[in-house]
């Protein structure tokens, strides 16, 4: 198995990067739930019509996870992990720029694709870069980062839709299409 880090002892920047990726993915899964009313208002849809945003994210996450190993074997662990970070960040920007429900659904699916690869390959990166006696402790901290997403996500989603520029008030009426 090829190492992600160069020969020698890898720095702790590697687990920090993986932990950030796991945190972003976990946060992203949870921030949308609280933000649905604001998203619905921006897209002129009631929140009840936006459940697909959550479903497509989870479905894409589940479908993509098994691809991680195959892609890493074919294109290299480092290349695929960096690609996953780029896809996740780009798709996140596309979500913010989405002007209709279908563009947002597609962006969320792409975002989940990157997130699934980051989560799956992050574990492989740690296991292939550190000695076995250190991986348990490192994975514990990475898991804590992932478990922080459900705690922070609703707060971030609420703050973004309440205080971010361009966030509308929640008292307007939704137009059904």
mmCIF file of N, CA, C and O in Angstrom, residues 57 94 107 129 135 152 168:
data_model
loop_
_atom_site.group_PDB
_atom_site.id
_atom_site.type_symbol
_atom_site.label_atom_id
_atom_site.label_comp_id
_atom_site.label_asym_id
_atom_site.label_seq_id
_atom_site.Cartn_x
_atom_site.Cartn_y
_atom_site.Cartn_z
ATOM 1 N N UNK A 57 -28.632 14.206 -1.004
ATOM 2 C CA UNK A 57 -27.315 14.250 -0.370
ATOM 3 C C UNK A 57 -26.972 12.894 0.241
ATOM 4 O O UNK A 57 -25.901 12.347 -0.001
ATOM 5 N N UNK A 94 -21.422 26.183 -5.829
ATOM 6 C CA UNK A 94 -22.558 26.051 -6.740
ATOM 7 C C UNK A 94 -23.884 26.037 -5.991
ATOM 8 O O UNK A 94 -24.880 26.577 -6.485
ATOM 9 N N UNK A 107 -26.319 20.294 -7.443
ATOM 10 C CA UNK A 107 -25.138 20.755 -6.694
ATOM 11 C C UNK A 107 -24.975 19.975 -5.399
ATOM 12 O O UNK A 107 -23.861 19.638 -5.002
ATOM 13 N N UNK A 129 -0.704 6.100 6.490
ATOM 14 C CA UNK A 129 0.351 7.067 6.775
ATOM 15 C C UNK A 129 0.933 6.975 8.174
ATOM 16 O O UNK A 129 2.038 7.438 8.409
ATOM 17 N N UNK A 135 -3.028 5.128 15.132
ATOM 18 C CA UNK A 135 -4.251 5.353 14.354
ATOM 19 C C UNK A 135 -5.502 5.387 15.216
ATOM 20 O O UNK A 135 -6.432 6.131 14.896
ATOM 21 N N UNK A 152 -23.230 21.615 15.561
ATOM 22 C CA UNK A 152 -22.979 22.949 15.046
ATOM 23 C C UNK A 152 -23.866 23.272 13.836
ATOM 24 O O UNK A 152 -24.229 24.433 13.622
ATOM 25 N N UNK A 168 -33.826 36.426 3.364
ATOM 26 C CA UNK A 168 -35.116 37.098 3.490
ATOM 27 C C UNK A 168 -35.746 36.835 4.839
ATOM 28 O O UNK A 168 -35.287 36.020 5.614
#
